[in-house]
Amino acid sequence: MWFYPRIIAHRGGGTLAPENTLAAMRCGLAHGFHAVEFDVMLSGDGVPVLMHDPDFGRTVRGRGRVCDTPAAELAALDAGSWFGPQFAGEPVPTFEQVVAFCKANNIWMNVEIKPAPGVETHTGHVVAALTQRLFAAEIAAHVPGRNDSVLPLFSSFSFDALQAAKEAAPGIPRGFLLDTVPPDWQERLRALEAVALHTNHRHLTERLACAIKAQDVGLLCYTVNTPQRAHEILSWGVDAFCTDRIDLIGPDFA
């Protein structure tokens, strides 16, 4: 049930570049990764942009919120200096810009829908509707089980965001993100028609991994940063994982 790359560069470049930027995507590519994970939320004027935190202060200096700031203003902010002076001036990219880069370089995408509190459904709908438009040709050419990796994979911790994404772009597959796996995980995945469960490797056991895989769904873990742990969870049947340590764990690790 997993038809996608197995080793995925977390937020583009892991620990080697400022997260969720085009510089990060270029970094991951330079290390041989043709699979990336990144976060998408809405700007103040409803444009999907790459950002993890809803508030400024960590990756973008200053005070403010992404959901209150127009995309043009976000693009003028410095999203790289926090990481290192060589990345000074690196802008906040739009989702559409990153899709264009990834398509041009044959990079598969795990798109995490990251809504600000209170706009889960709206964010899921907007991100999915844009994805539906950007991948119209790939959706039309998709043959399940044969060329699945031509499409990105949505994921989100928000059930409501994924439900909205399912309605707006039913042709884009979905993976449900859960920090810990609850007893009703099967019901939640069925309701979303999700193809995969994504979870924190720290809370995963071999017994639980086997139970999930017995239900014929994909199993992805985040964020695995040591080769030892990577080998262990892969031996349990985990299909894929994200890593920050793209310098230690290469794209062909599995």
XYZ file of N, CA and C in Angstrom:
762
model
N 0.815 -1.216 0.000
C 0.000 0.000 0.000
C 0.849 1.267 0.000
N 2.166 1.142 -0.147
C 3.018 2.337 -0.188
C 3.704 2.386 -1.545
N 3.351 3.381 -2.342
C 3.857 3.482 -3.708
C 4.736 4.720 -3.894
N 5.295 5.213 -2.792
C 6.027 6.470 -2.801
C 7.461 6.249 -2.322
N 8.320 7.271 -2.421
C 9.676 7.134 -1.892
C 9.663 6.790 -0.398
N 10.727 6.152 0.058
C 10.765 5.652 1.426
C 11.512 6.569 2.384
N 12.481 7.318 1.885
C 13.266 8.214 2.738
C 13.008 9.642 2.268
N 12.547 10.490 3.179
C 12.014 11.795 2.812
C 12.745 12.887 3.591
N 13.212 13.899 2.894
C 13.908 15.009 3.535
C 12.907 15.904 4.264
N 13.059 16.014 5.570
C 12.118 16.753 6.406
C 12.235 18.257 6.181
N 11.122 18.877 5.834
C 11.051 20.327 5.578
C 12.057 20.771 4.521
N 12.405 19.855 3.629
C 13.234 20.187 2.482
C 14.693 19.831 2.636
N 15.349 20.423 3.627
C 16.781 20.231 3.782
C 17.210 19.752 5.142
N 16.256 19.329 5.974
C 16.599 18.845 7.302
C 17.366 19.877 8.097
N 18.469 19.437 8.699
C 19.271 20.326 9.551
C 20.306 21.120 8.771
N 20.281 21.022 7.440
C 21.348 21.644 6.653
C 20.948 22.957 5.988
N 19.693 23.356 6.101
C 19.227 24.584 5.441
C 17.996 25.094 6.178
N 17.651 26.362 6.006
C 16.469 26.901 6.676
C 15.199 26.212 6.189
N 14.457 25.666 7.110
C 13.297 24.832 6.795
C 12.253 25.559 5.947
N 11.563 24.771 5.126
C 10.419 25.272 4.356
C 10.763 26.454 3.458
N 11.961 26.410 2.860
C 12.362 27.430 1.893
C 12.816 26.746 0.612
N 12.926 27.525 -0.446
C 13.480 26.972 -1.683
C 14.944 26.587 -1.500
N 15.656 27.294 -0.618
C 17.037 26.904 -0.313
C 17.076 25.504 0.284
N 16.097 25.181 1.121
C 16.021 23.844 1.701
C 15.748 22.798 0.628
N 14.865 23.113 -0.309
C 14.576 22.168 -1.388
C 15.819 21.931 -2.242
N 16.554 22.996 -2.513
C 17.787 22.851 -3.290
C 18.818 22.020 -2.525
N 18.873 22.195 -1.217
C 19.808 21.451 -0.389
C 19.474 19.960 -0.410
N 18.201 19.636 -0.210
C 17.800 18.241 -0.257
C 18.132 17.605 -1.593
N 17.873 18.336 -2.656
C 18.168 17.830 -3.998
C 19.666 17.610 -4.179
N 20.476 18.529 -3.661
C 21.926 18.393 -3.780
C 22.445 17.159 -3.053
N 21.697 16.696 -2.049
C 22.064 15.479 -1.328
C 21.380 14.241 -1.907
N 20.786 14.396 -3.080
C 20.223 13.250 -3.781
C 18.777 12.937 -3.469
N 18.103 13.787 -2.684
C 16.719 13.504 -2.301
C 15.746 13.968 -3.377
N 14.922 13.048 -3.804
C 13.827 13.368 -4.709
C 12.494 13.124 -4.006
N 12.498 13.336 -2.697
C 11.276 13.250 -1.886
C 11.430 14.208 -0.719
N 10.457 15.102 -0.552
C 10.521 16.096 0.517
C 9.184 16.174 1.236
N 9.260 16.606 2.476
C 8.078 16.945 3.270
C 8.175 18.420 3.597
N 7.043 19.123 3.572
C 7.035 20.524 3.977
C 5.655 20.907 4.467
N 5.594 22.075 5.139
C 4.369 22.542 5.780
C 3.755 23.695 5.000
N 2.423 23.678 4.884
C 1.722 24.727 4.148
C 0.601 25.303 5.009
N 0.590 26.613 5.153
C -0.519 27.307 5.806
C -0.916 28.505 4.956
N -1.955 29.214 5.372
C -2.476 30.326 4.581
C -1.974 31.668 5.104
N -1.621 32.533 4.158
C -1.286 33.917 4.504
C -2.563 34.669 4.849
N -2.388 35.936 5.223
C -3.550 36.734 5.592
C -4.522 36.954 4.467
N -4.037 36.894 3.218
C -4.929 37.054 2.071
C -5.225 35.717 1.397
N -5.033 34.630 2.134
C -5.496 33.329 1.666
C -4.606 32.615 0.679
N -3.330 32.996 0.608
C -2.389 32.337 -0.304
C -1.642 31.240 0.452
N -1.629 30.011 -0.039
C -0.847 28.958 0.622
C 0.652 29.256 0.531
N 1.314 29.284 1.686
C 2.755 29.538 1.764
C 3.390 28.464 2.629
N 4.718 28.321 2.501
C 5.424 27.349 3.318
C 5.821 27.983 4.648
N 5.304 27.401 5.719
C 5.606 27.885 7.062
C 5.139 26.835 8.061
N 5.931 26.658 9.115
C 5.554 25.708 10.157
C 4.861 26.390 11.330
N 5.436 27.499 11.798
C 4.906 28.174 12.978
C 3.872 29.218 12.581
N 2.742 29.288 13.278
C 1.750 30.314 12.958
C 2.192 31.723 13.354
N 3.137 31.812 14.289
C 3.610 33.111 14.771
C 5.052 33.359 14.339
N 5.396 34.620 14.112
C 6.773 34.988 13.816
C 7.631 34.823 15.072
N 8.935 34.789 14.861
C 9.837 34.761 15.996
C 10.899 33.687 15.911
N 10.606 32.547 15.318
C 11.606 31.489 15.235
C 12.305 31.505 13.882
N 11.574 31.236 12.821
C 12.210 31.226 11.496
C 12.071 32.562 10.766
N 11.158 33.385 11.215
C 11.001 34.743 10.677
C 11.045 35.699 11.859
N 11.974 36.638 11.819
C 12.133 37.547 12.943
C 10.973 38.524 13.046
N 10.767 39.013 14.261
C 9.742 40.017 14.477
C 8.540 39.462 15.205
N 7.500 40.271 15.248
C 6.259 39.892 15.913
C 5.134 39.926 14.893
N 4.239 39.002 15.015
C 3.113 38.944 14.094
C 2.695 37.511 13.840
N 1.667 37.368 13.029
C 1.144 36.043 12.706
C 1.047 35.881 11.198
N 1.304 34.681 10.740
C 1.206 34.393 9.314
C -0.203 34.679 8.810
N -1.205 34.298 9.569
C -2.595 34.442 9.120
C -3.054 35.892 9.064
N -2.252 36.823 9.603
C -2.597 38.248 9.539
C -1.751 39.001 8.512
N -0.850 38.299 7.830
C 0.130 38.963 6.966
C -0.068 38.568 5.513
N -0.259 39.521 4.612
C -0.424 39.191 3.185
C 0.797 38.457 2.641
N 0.567 37.650 1.620
C 1.649 36.852 1.029
C 2.783 37.724 0.516
N 2.471 38.883 -0.067
C 3.518 39.754 -0.591
C 4.432 40.254 0.521
N 3.865 40.530 1.685
C 4.684 40.958 2.825
C 5.507 39.801 3.371
N 4.928 38.608 3.391
C 5.675 37.434 3.834
C 6.879 37.192 2.923
N 6.678 37.368 1.624
C 7.753 37.129 0.657
C 8.911 38.100 0.855
N 8.635 39.250 1.464
C 9.687 40.246 1.679
C 10.428 40.034 2.999
N 9.958 39.093 3.819
C 10.599 38.820 5.092
C 11.790 37.886 4.899
N 12.692 37.911 5.859
C 13.903 37.090 5.817
C 13.652 35.791 6.577
N 13.578 34.679 5.828
C 13.333 33.371 6.438
C 14.594 32.521 6.502
N 15.767 33.161 6.270
C 17.002 32.393 6.245
C 18.052 32.780 7.255
N 18.083 34.059 7.672
C 19.160 34.530 8.545
C 19.203 33.797 9.878
N 18.054 33.350 10.373
C 18.029 32.644 11.656
C 18.895 31.386 11.607
N 19.022 30.834 10.409
C 19.763 29.581 10.251
C 21.253 29.827 10.042
N 21.569 30.880 9.296
C 22.975 31.188 9.038
C 23.089 32.360 8.096
N 24.185 33.134 8.193
C 24.326 34.335 7.363
C 24.348 34.036 5.871
N 24.749 32.835 5.484
C 24.782 32.490 4.056
C 23.385 32.390 3.455
N 22.358 32.334 4.323
C 20.978 32.251 3.846
C 20.215 33.557 4.058
N 20.914 34.625 4.365
C 20.265 35.915 4.599
C 19.468 36.332 3.369
N 18.247 36.788 3.612
C 17.386 37.241 2.534
C 16.560 36.150 1.879
N 16.699 34.912 2.331
C 15.898 33.829 1.760
C 14.422 34.086 2.082
N 13.560 34.176 1.069
C 12.171 34.559 1.323
C 11.294 33.387 1.749
N 10.129 33.738 2.234
C 9.071 32.748 2.479
C 8.450 32.420 1.127
N 8.541 31.176 0.665
C 7.999 30.857 -0.659
C 6.520 30.524 -0.623
N 5.872 30.718 -1.735
C 4.500 30.248 -1.852
C 4.516 28.754 -2.168
N 3.425 28.106 -1.862
C 3.268 26.695 -2.192
C 3.401 26.485 -3.692
N 2.836 27.378 -4.466
C 2.892 27.228 -5.922
C 4.337 27.300 -6.430
N 5.157 28.158 -5.847
C 6.567 28.244 -6.247
C 7.303 26.942 -5.947
N 7.027 26.360 -4.800
C 7.709 25.130 -4.419
C 7.242 23.959 -5.276
N 5.961 23.910 -5.589
C 5.464 22.864 -6.491
C 6.171 22.962 -7.834
N 6.318 24.172 -8.350
C 6.993 24.351 -9.640
C 8.432 23.846 -9.574
N 9.130 24.151 -8.474
C 10.504 23.678 -8.326
C 10.555 22.157 -8.248
N 9.682 21.586 -7.462
C 9.692 20.135 -7.288
C 9.312 19.414 -8.584
N 8.342 19.926 -9.283
C 7.977 19.314 -10.566
C 9.149 19.380 -11.544
N 9.808 20.523 -11.601
C 10.916 20.704 -12.544
C 12.084 19.773 -12.234
N 12.189 19.332 -10.965
C 13.315 18.507 -10.559
C 12.902 17.089 -10.160
N 11.684 16.709 -10.537
C 11.211 15.343 -10.288
C 11.278 14.985 -8.803
N 10.763 15.870 -7.963
C 10.767 15.672 -6.512
C 9.343 15.374 -6.052
N 9.182 14.259 -5.378
C 7.870 13.897 -4.811
C 7.633 14.692 -3.535
N 6.380 15.025 -3.264
C 6.048 15.908 -2.151
C 5.064 15.293 -1.164
N 5.420 15.335 0.110
C 4.475 15.098 1.204
C 4.081 16.477 1.724
N 2.879 16.892 1.399
C 2.403 18.240 1.715
C 1.632 18.201 3.026
N 2.259 18.703 4.095
C 1.538 18.753 5.368
C 0.717 20.036 5.440
N -0.581 19.879 5.524
C -1.486 21.023 5.670
C -1.446 21.448 7.134
N -1.030 22.686 7.359
C -0.740 23.176 8.711
C -1.635 24.380 9.002
N -2.895 24.173 9.323
C -3.791 25.320 9.509
C -3.540 26.067 10.804
N -3.723 27.377 10.747
C -3.749 28.159 11.976
C -5.020 27.789 12.738
N -5.012 27.911 14.051
C -6.197 27.554 14.827
C -7.437 28.303 14.360
N -8.514 27.553 14.170
C -9.791 28.147 13.801
C -10.085 28.172 12.321
N -9.094 27.877 11.487
C -9.326 27.906 10.036
C -8.931 26.572 9.402
N -9.173 25.493 10.115
C -8.761 24.170 9.649
C -9.465 23.794 8.348
N -10.776 23.912 8.324
C -11.532 23.511 7.140
C -11.192 24.395 5.949
N -11.128 25.687 6.178
C -10.819 26.620 5.094
C -9.431 26.355 4.522
N -8.455 26.130 5.401
C -7.093 25.868 4.927
C -7.041 24.592 4.100
N -7.666 23.541 4.591
C -7.684 22.290 3.845
C -8.308 22.446 2.477
N -9.380 23.219 2.412
C -10.054 23.415 1.128
C -9.195 24.215 0.157
N -8.601 25.313 0.618
C -7.823 26.183 -0.268
C -6.577 25.465 -0.784
N -5.847 24.807 0.123
C -4.630 24.100 -0.289
C -4.970 22.981 -1.272
N -6.040 22.257 -0.996
C -6.418 21.142 -1.872
C -6.904 21.636 -3.228
N -7.685 22.703 -3.235
C -8.194 23.220 -4.505
C -7.047 23.691 -5.403
N -6.055 24.352 -4.811
C -4.898 24.772 -5.600
C -4.111 23.556 -6.093
N -3.947 22.571 -5.246
C -3.230 21.355 -5.645
C -3.958 20.646 -6.779
N -5.273 20.607 -6.679
C -6.085 20.001 -7.742
C -5.810 20.686 -9.078
N -5.690 22.005 -9.051
C -5.425 22.748 -10.290
C -4.002 22.509 -10.787
N -3.034 22.539 -9.872
C -1.641 22.394 -10.269
C -1.313 20.991 -10.776
N -2.082 20.005 -10.346
C -1.818 18.619 -10.736
C -2.939 18.036 -11.592
N -3.650 18.888 -12.307
C -4.778 18.401 -13.117
C -4.334 17.351 -14.126
N -3.221 17.588 -14.786
C -2.754 16.629 -15.791
C -2.335 15.315 -15.146
N -1.655 15.391 -13.999
C -1.209 14.183 -13.312
C -2.388 13.391 -12.761
N -3.406 14.088 -12.276
C -4.600 13.388 -11.787
C -5.276 12.644 -12.927
N -5.356 13.290 -14.075
C -5.994 12.649 -15.232
C -5.208 11.426 -15.701
N -3.887 11.459 -15.539
C -3.042 10.357 -16.014
C -2.780 9.305 -14.947
N -3.283 9.520 -13.735
C -2.979 8.616 -12.621
C -3.649 7.260 -12.800
N -2.839 6.216 -12.651
C -3.344 4.841 -12.659
C -2.969 4.235 -11.314
N -3.925 4.033 -10.411
C -3.591 3.530 -9.067
C -2.773 2.250 -9.112
N -1.709 2.264 -8.306
C -0.839 1.107 -8.239
C 0.247 1.079 -9.284
N 0.218 2.020 -10.216
C 1.210 2.019 -11.292
C 2.066 3.277 -11.299
N 1.443 4.433 -11.191
C 2.219 5.681 -11.245
C 1.803 6.636 -10.129
N 1.573 6.082 -8.945
C 1.075 6.880 -7.819
C 1.987 8.043 -7.449
N 3.283 7.878 -7.640
C 4.213 8.918 -7.197
C 4.191 10.166 -8.071
N 3.352 10.189 -9.126
C 3.197 11.431 -9.879
C 2.372 12.446 -9.087
N 1.664 11.953 -8.061
C 0.843 12.825 -7.234
C 1.492 13.053 -5.878
N 1.288 14.228 -5.291
C 1.762 14.432 -3.920
C 0.857 13.685 -2.951
N 1.255 13.679 -1.699
C 0.455 13.077 -0.627
C 0.181 14.140 0.412
N -1.104 14.408 0.684
C -1.464 15.316 1.760
C -1.274 14.612 3.101
N -0.935 15.387 4.120
C -1.006 14.893 5.491
C -1.377 16.070 6.379
N -1.913 15.753 7.542
C -2.251 16.810 8.492
C -2.618 16.181 9.828
N -2.333 16.926 10.902
C -2.826 16.535 12.225
C -4.300 16.895 12.373
N -4.819 17.727 11.480
C -6.198 18.182 11.558
C -7.110 17.286 10.733
N -7.996 16.587 11.419
C -8.981 15.756 10.723
C -9.856 16.617 9.825
N -10.268 17.785 10.334
C -11.155 18.665 9.565
C -10.467 19.180 8.306
N -9.178 19.504 8.400
C -8.450 19.977 7.215
C -8.365 18.887 6.160
N -8.105 17.661 6.585
C -8.014 16.560 5.624
C -9.377 16.213 5.039
N -10.431 16.336 5.848
C -11.764 16.086 5.329
C -12.115 17.103 4.246
N -11.749 18.366 4.482
C -11.982 19.407 3.478
C -11.146 19.161 2.237
N -9.904 18.701 2.431
C -9.040 18.389 1.294
C -9.611 17.236 0.475
N -10.158 16.261 1.151
C -10.791 15.126 0.460
C -11.938 15.602 -0.428
N -12.709 16.542 0.057
C -13.851 17.038 -0.706
C -13.413 17.923 -1.866
N -12.374 18.729 -1.646
C -11.932 19.670 -2.684
C -11.061 19.005 -3.738
N -10.300 17.981 -3.339
C -9.386 17.318 -4.272
C -9.380 15.817 -3.993
N -10.462 15.146 -4.321
C -10.548 13.710 -4.005
C -9.488 12.873 -4.685
N -8.907 13.391 -5.768
C -7.899 12.627 -6.483
C -6.513 12.672 -5.878
N -6.307 13.536 -4.865
C -5.003 13.612 -4.196
C -5.071 12.751 -2.933
N -4.191 11.760 -2.776
C -4.266 10.864 -1.619
C -3.935 11.571 -0.310
N -4.352 10.946 0.782
C -4.222 11.555 2.103
C -3.594 10.580 3.105
N -2.789 11.142 4.009
C -2.256 10.405 5.142
C -2.585 11.162 6.417
N -3.098 10.456 7.424
C -3.503 11.113 8.665
C -2.341 11.101 9.653
N -2.004 12.288 10.151
C -0.909 12.468 11.101
C -1.413 12.336 12.534
N -0.726 11.501 13.314
C -1.085 11.307 14.717
C 0.199 11.189 15.532
N 0.305 11.981 16.587
C 1.493 11.889 17.437
C 1.539 10.531 18.132
N 0.441 10.137 18.709
C 0.277 8.796 19.252
C -0.931 8.167 18.571
N -0.906 6.884 18.378
C -1.959 6.188 17.638
C -3.081 5.802 18.600
N -4.297 6.367 18.426
C -5.399 6.081 19.341
C -6.110 4.776 18.973
N -6.942 4.260 19.865
C -7.640 3.007 19.588
C -8.536 3.059 18.352
N -9.064 4.242 18.012
C -10.001 4.342 16.884
C -9.324 4.768 15.588
N -8.019 4.487 15.455
C -7.286 4.959 14.273
C -7.862 4.411 12.974
N -8.361 3.181 12.990
C -8.904 2.610 11.764
C -10.152 3.352 11.312
N -11.010 3.723 12.253
C -12.223 4.457 11.901
C -11.886 5.828 11.321
N -10.888 6.480 11.886
C -10.496 7.800 11.393
C -9.936 7.708 9.974
N -9.103 6.719 9.727
C -8.543 6.555 8.385
C -9.624 6.213 7.372
N -10.571 5.383 7.772
C -11.657 5.028 6.843
C -12.499 6.255 6.514
N -12.781 7.076 7.506
C -13.603 8.267 7.268
C -12.911 9.224 6.295
N -11.591 9.286 6.357
C -10.832 10.167 5.465
C -10.479 9.491 4.144
N -10.763 8.189 4.048
C -10.302 7.389 2.905
C -8.799 7.589 2.721
N -8.092 7.562 3.848
C -6.647 7.788 3.852
C -5.905 6.531 3.415
N -4.803 6.745 2.723
C -3.992 5.617 2.253
C -2.883 5.292 3.234
N -2.662 6.172 4.229
C -1.529 5.963 5.130
C -1.786 6.601 6.485
N -1.095 6.062 7.465
C -1.047 6.648 8.796
C 0.380 7.144 9.016
N 0.498 8.402 9.464
C 1.799 9.004 9.745
C 1.881 9.242 11.248
N 2.971 8.806 11.871
C 3.040 8.925 13.322
C 4.468 9.136 13.805
N 4.572 9.577 15.044
C 5.846 9.823 15.699
C 6.522 8.485 16.005
N 7.719 8.304 15.479
C 8.403 7.027 15.691
C 8.685 6.759 17.163
N 8.768 7.822 17.975
C 9.087 7.657 19.399
C 8.015 6.870 20.139
N 6.780 6.911 19.625
C 5.682 6.223 20.298
C 5.301 4.913 19.612
N 6.064 4.533 18.595
C 5.739 3.324 17.835
C 6.471 2.125 18.412
N 5.754 1.007 18.495
C 6.344 -0.257 18.906
C 6.241 -1.249 17.745
N 6.995 -2.303 17.830
C 6.930 -3.318 16.784
C 5.530 -3.922 16.697
N 4.930 -4.163 17.832
C 3.581 -4.752 17.846
C 2.570 -3.835 17.171
N 2.648 -2.533 17.469
C 1.718 -1.585 16.860
C 1.972 -1.448 15.371
N 3.239 -1.416 14.970
C 3.569 -1.326 13.544
C 2.988 -2.516 12.789
N 3.112 -3.690 13.360
C 2.578 -4.895 12.707
C 1.058 -4.836 12.618
N 0.402 -4.318 13.656
C -1.057 -4.209 13.642
C -1.527 -3.234 12.562
N -0.799 -2.146 12.397
C -1.167 -1.166 11.367
C -0.963 -1.760 9.983
N 0.186 -2.384 9.770
C 0.474 -2.952 8.452
C -0.471 -4.095 8.109
N -1.020 -4.763 9.109
C -1.965 -5.847 8.845
C -3.258 -5.337 8.219
N -3.498 -4.036 8.319
C -4.710 -3.440 7.748
C -4.475 -2.884 6.340
N -3.318 -3.185 5.756
C -3.028 -2.786 4.378
C -3.085 -1.280 4.168
N -2.500 -0.540 5.095
C -2.348 0.905 4.922
C -0.861 1.235 5.010
N -0.475 2.343 4.400
C 0.903 2.779 4.485
C 1.227 3.272 5.886
N 2.480 3.144 6.286
C 2.916 3.593 7.614
C 4.189 4.425 7.453
N 4.067 5.712 7.751
C 5.180 6.653 7.674
C 5.485 7.178 9.065
N 6.765 7.335 9.385
C 7.169 7.864 10.685
C 7.918 9.183 10.537
N 7.804 10.018 11.529
C 8.604 11.240 11.634
C 9.234 11.257 13.029
N 10.271 11.987 13.284
C 11.334 12.382 12.393
C 12.527 11.554 12.848
N 12.996 10.648 12.014
C 13.980 9.629 12.381
C 15.371 10.131 12.000
N 16.227 10.285 13.014
C 17.504 10.971 12.775
C 18.750 10.152 13.093
N 18.586 8.874 13.398
C 19.755 8.022 13.597
C 19.610 6.780 12.725
N 20.704 6.330 12.113
C 20.631 5.114 11.301
C 20.158 3.903 12.098
N 20.531 3.831 13.373
C 20.130 2.683 14.183
C 18.613 2.590 14.310
N 17.989 3.717 14.619
C 16.525 3.707 14.760
C 15.865 3.479 13.405
N 16.450 4.033 12.363
C 15.906 3.829 11.022
C 15.888 2.346 10.661
N 16.995 1.667 10.897
C 17.054 0.233 10.620
C 16.000 -0.524 11.432
N 15.837 -0.129 12.686
C 14.908 -0.841 13.558
C 13.468 -0.738 13.054
N 13.008 0.483 12.769
C 11.610 0.616 12.367
C 11.362 0.035 10.979
N 12.348 0.105 10.113
C 12.185 -0.526 8.798
C 12.045 -2.036 8.950
N 12.746 -2.603 9.922
C 12.631 -4.048 10.153
C 11.256 -4.431 10.685
N 10.515 -3.456 11.242
C 9.163 -3.705 11.723
C 8.121 -3.622 10.610
N 8.538 -3.187 9.429
C 7.600 -3.044 8.329
C 7.175 -1.627 8.032
N 7.776 -0.637 8.733
C 7.481 0.774 8.426
C 7.853 1.041 6.971
N 6.960 1.723 6.260
C 7.153 1.941 4.828
C 8.093 3.080 4.510
N 8.038 4.149 5.310
C 8.794 5.351 4.967
C 9.005 6.191 6.215
N 9.965 7.098 6.147
C 10.153 8.023 7.259
C 10.778 9.323 6.758
N 10.516 10.381 7.506
C 11.161 11.673 7.286
C 12.405 11.744 8.152
N 13.414 12.451 7.671
C 14.622 12.638 8.455
C 15.152 14.056 8.312
N 15.680 14.579 9.423
C 16.418 15.842 9.395
C 17.868 15.621 9.018
N 18.379 14.419 9.269
C 19.804 14.150 9.094
C 20.069 13.591 7.704
N 19.837 14.435 6.718
C 20.074 13.992 5.341
C 21.563 13.831 5.055
N 22.390 14.266 6.003
C 23.829 14.041 5.881
C 24.233 12.656 6.379
N 23.395 12.036 7.208
C 23.679 10.708 7.754
C 22.863 9.612 7.093
N 21.649 9.956 6.707
C 20.711 8.977 6.138
C 20.357 9.429 4.738
N 20.873 8.730 3.750
C 20.693 9.144 2.372
C 19.387 8.648 1.780
N 19.065 9.091 0.579
C 17.795 8.718 -0.061
C 17.690 7.236 -0.390
N 18.814 6.534 -0.480
C 18.798 5.102 -0.792
C 19.023 4.241 0.443
N 18.869 4.829 1.615
C 19.137 4.127 2.877
C 18.340 2.831 2.990
N 17.072 2.874 2.607
C 16.200 1.709 2.795
C 16.643 0.526 1.939
